Amino acid sequence: MITKTSPEVGGMGHSLKRKEDLRFIQGRGNYVDDVHLPGMVHGQLVRSPYAHARLKSINTEKAKKLPGVLAVITGEDLAKANLAWMPTLFFDKQMVLATGKVLFQSQEVAFVVAEDRYTAADAAELVEVEYEELPVLVDPHKSLEPGAPVLREDREQKDNHIFHWEVGDRQATDKVFQNAAVTANVHAFFQRCHPAPLETCGCVADFNSATGRLTVHLTSQAPHAHRTLFAIVGGIPENNIRVISPDIGGGFGNKVPIYPGYVCAVVASLTLGRPVKWIETRSENLQSTGFARDYHMTAELAASREGKIQGLRVKTLADHGAFNAAAQPTKFPAGLFSICTGAYDYPTAFCEVDGVYTNKAPGGIAYRCSFRVTEAAYLIERAVDVLAQELKIDPAELRRKNFIPKAKFPYKSPLGWSYDSGDYESAMKLALEKVGYAELRKEQAEKRKKGELMGIGISSFVEIVGAGPSHTFDIAGIKMFDSCEIRIHPTGKGICRMGTKSQGQGHETTYAQIVAQELGIPAADITVEEGDTDTAPYGLGTYASRSTPVSGAATAMAARKIREKAKKIAAHLLECSADDLEWETGKFFVKGAPSKAKTIQEIAFAAYTNHPQGMEAGLEAVDYYDPPNLTFPFGTYICVVDIDTGTGEVKVRRFVAVDDCGNVINPMIVDGQIHGGLTEGLAIAFMQEIAYDENGNVQGGSFQDYLLPTAVETPHWETDKTCTPSPHHPLGAKGVGESPNVGSPAAFVNAVVDALAHLGVKHVDMPIAPWKVWSILKEKGVVS
Ligand code: CDP
């Protein structure tokens, strides 16, 4: 049980307004593009218009002659320094600047540096590149066909297959399917999406030849990991590299990889001895930086006639683009996709994934997602609905029949995960009540009689967040723990430095609330600092909703270490034994004599002015937290849609989201996280796809084609919570940031399919644009 502090202290459970918003709403944030250094120059990338072409020649003479141009760097130049290729986060390598051939449209071909950005852009146009077009592969199925052109000539393996990965018991699962009374299957394509953060990627690389230090102001979700990678790849001593991630305008996984633009800016700064700024345009961001999803999935469920699920079989083709630059833990080529067994209790499952190269931008990043958990949640929640349709059982009832019972936690899934805690029935019950499910089903039946299309979609998703236990999780070899350092000043105020990096999640507020909870120092008196590798303790950064499960825990543990020391100081001040003291938020008092007390502020002052003989002065602690397990947040989302039979437009009438992330630090911030993630889920379900034509031209390369929902398109979100604490997290908290993005696509799609199910529709792939629905209605004879 978490004891609630007073609102003045503002510990866990208080909806404190976000400290950081004061500067953001005044336009006084400090983003990478706000960094202006003396002598700073600007870089611009030349990019390939072709998806697959041999590079015949690159002529940089005209560009170099343009006044104001300082340098033009090509792949051949980088090759001399052994930097034409760089390692990806997933055992592959990626061209920094192209040599030999280009493999996707918008691939980086040359880097122009000029005194100002406009000159750099003009000069980029003057770089003459001669290409010879090659056959293009945009369909991963075709990439695997015999005789398909080999895209990656640099590899020993002469085909386009990257990896095969499987988990579970294939034979036992096949047997379950052979003997099953009922089977259901769904082929679902989770289209290529892009996180599209409002701030694009960029950096200012500043090499000081006098000190030998390289400072990189970087849009980085993982500053420490990036520092280490710069040191390893660039050969610069790590103590001479400082990565500063200032304010970040959204990351959602897009700012985890290292991009060629960063490397080019560093090389240019090392060469010219001047700070070099490189900032992407919107189209560059959408066309070339880490995409997400692009999973072609098949799920089959075996069940009894009564609807008891007996087994799951999953087969997936993963399109990784030209380089396998997936950002996921080393041991998991398909991320945490094996959470695809979902919220349901059955003994047998088998899952296999094949990764494939195509002529598309590289990536496979965790877009608001724990490394492929979004694809997994979507697949199982779609499959359960298809099974319900097959069995003619209400989808809510089928889910309830199969939920892992509360008493079975910790629950070992057939694909190997140990779910920490869950109460899926309670979340479902609350969501059904809130939405008025029984009434809605009656209304739907009435509407169907009149030819009106209304659908109700349910998603009872399970998440897996908080990577991770270091025995299993590492990225590029670096173990996935995280850290917090707290220093309490003599006047009882403090600073808390973290290995994570907020991109808008409100960390400056919530970490301060954890310290407030543990030490009773008001959250307002705690400064939270992230993103400077010179000052913050080493950590793996913020993505995959890991900040609360890992760094939140580190914060609580560091605060507890401080409390232990504070207790000894209090005993010294009160002239008693530490064993005689009791803690009550913000003070130690003598058992049975509450008036004999010392506040944490008094103790902090004494730590610097009157500490016991033999004890070190000061009041500070650092904690590197290695979680014993991941946390498993969950929820039930219910979406109600109406479909306009004239236009095929889907209107989301209601959306009820019941989330459970264990104990909540800041309910208002959690609500904000849910609202944002649901809006992204809506966009994915109905509007967004980075599609390609047969020549590999990007079809979603600007916000004219890759649509972002505005307040006009976004429905009212109805949120609520249940609370099932994590048994192993020191605060009982689970992560939450990605839950709405993970859980909602299935609810939207299930609602649309539910509206069309009586017409014989079993599945509709995202994005469900009006034309797609209208075409189905036409095919089914609903419209002529
Ligand atoms: O790693 P990331 O910050 O993206 O995800 P998170 O750990 O789920 O946290 C997102 C935001 O929600 C942070 O400000 C958290 O402190 C807050 N949160 C919370 O208030 N209570 C929870 N149980 C989980 C997250």
PDB file of N, CA, C and O in Angstrom, residues 67 70 84 144 199 327 452 468 473 501 601 631 633:
ATOM      1  N   PRO A  67      29.881  29.785 -53.587  1.00  0.00           N
ATOM      2  CA  PRO A  67      30.410  30.549 -52.446  1.00  0.00           C
ATOM      3  C   PRO A  67      29.696  30.175 -51.149  1.00  0.00           C
ATOM      4  O   PRO A  67      28.470  30.052 -51.119  1.00  0.00           O
ATOM      5  N   LEU A  70      31.795  24.780 -47.727  1.00  0.00           N
ATOM      6  CA  LEU A  70      33.070  24.466 -47.066  1.00  0.00           C
ATOM      7  C   LEU A  70      33.565  23.065 -47.381  1.00  0.00           C
ATOM      8  O   LEU A  70      34.766  22.816 -47.396  1.00  0.00           O
ATOM      9  N   ALA A  84      32.463   4.538 -43.971  1.00  0.00           N
ATOM     10  CA  ALA A  84      31.391   4.545 -44.971  1.00  0.00           C
ATOM     11  C   ALA A  84      30.206   3.705 -44.503  1.00  0.00           C
ATOM     12  O   ALA A  84      29.071   3.935 -44.899  1.00  0.00           O
ATOM     13  N   LEU A 144      11.735 -12.985 -51.113  1.00  0.00           N
ATOM     14  CA  LEU A 144      12.138 -14.345 -50.758  1.00  0.00           C
ATOM     15  C   LEU A 144      12.044 -15.318 -51.929  1.00  0.00           C
ATOM     16  O   LEU A 144      12.481 -16.454 -51.821  1.00  0.00           O
ATOM     17  N   GLU A 199       9.132  17.309 -33.485  1.00  0.00           N
ATOM     18  CA  GLU A 199      10.502  17.741 -33.772  1.00  0.00           C
ATOM     19  C   GLU A 199      11.186  16.627 -34.559  1.00  0.00           C
ATOM     20  O   GLU A 199      11.204  15.484 -34.123  1.00  0.00           O
ATOM     21  N   ALA A 327      15.670  -1.556 -33.634  1.00  0.00           N
ATOM     22  CA  ALA A 327      16.193  -1.169 -32.319  1.00  0.00           C
ATOM     23  C   ALA A 327      15.536  -2.047 -31.280  1.00  0.00           C
ATOM     24  O   ALA A 327      14.475  -1.727 -30.769  1.00  0.00           O
ATOM     25  N   GLU A 452     -28.567   0.133 -41.016  1.00  0.00           N
ATOM     26  CA  GLU A 452     -27.537   1.063 -40.543  1.00  0.00           C
ATOM     27  C   GLU A 452     -26.359   0.267 -39.979  1.00  0.00           C
ATOM     28  O   GLU A 452     -26.550  -0.789 -39.371  1.00  0.00           O
ATOM     29  N   GLY A 468      15.289  -3.841 -18.966  1.00  0.00           N
ATOM     30  CA  GLY A 468      14.836  -5.172 -18.589  1.00  0.00           C
ATOM     31  C   GLY A 468      15.792  -5.797 -17.618  1.00  0.00           C
ATOM     32  O   GLY A 468      16.840  -5.242 -17.292  1.00  0.00           O
ATOM     33  N   PHE A 473      18.326  -8.919 -21.098  1.00  0.00           N
ATOM     34  CA  PHE A 473      18.173  -7.776 -22.001  1.00  0.00           C
ATOM     35  C   PHE A 473      19.442  -6.941 -22.128  1.00  0.00           C
ATOM     36  O   PHE A 473      20.007  -6.490 -21.129  1.00  0.00           O
ATOM     37  N   LYS A 501      15.583   9.781 -20.511  1.00  0.00           N
ATOM     38  CA  LYS A 501      15.471  11.074 -21.179  1.00  0.00           C
ATOM     39  C   LYS A 501      14.043  11.293 -21.657  1.00  0.00           C
ATOM     40  O   LYS A 501      13.588  10.634 -22.591  1.00  0.00           O
ATOM     41  N   GLN A 601      14.387  18.103   6.284  1.00  0.00           N
ATOM     42  CA  GLN A 601      15.133  19.335   5.987  1.00  0.00           C
ATOM     43  C   GLN A 601      16.166  19.600   7.091  1.00  0.00           C
ATOM     44  O   GLN A 601      17.307  19.989   6.804  1.00  0.00           O
ATOM     45  N   THR A 631       7.345  -5.564 -16.281  1.00  0.00           N
ATOM     46  CA  THR A 631       6.004  -5.354 -15.722  1.00  0.00           C
ATOM     47  C   THR A 631       4.988  -5.562 -16.845  1.00  0.00           C
ATOM     48  O   THR A 631       5.305  -5.361 -18.020  1.00  0.00           O
ATOM     49  N   PRO A 633       1.514  -4.271 -17.701  1.00  0.00           N
ATOM     50  CA  PRO A 633       0.276  -3.492 -17.641  1.00  0.00           C
ATOM     51  C   PRO A 633      -0.752  -4.058 -18.622  1.00  0.00           C
ATOM     52  O   PRO A 633      -0.399  -4.825 -19.521  1.00  0.00           O
TER      53      PRO A 633
END
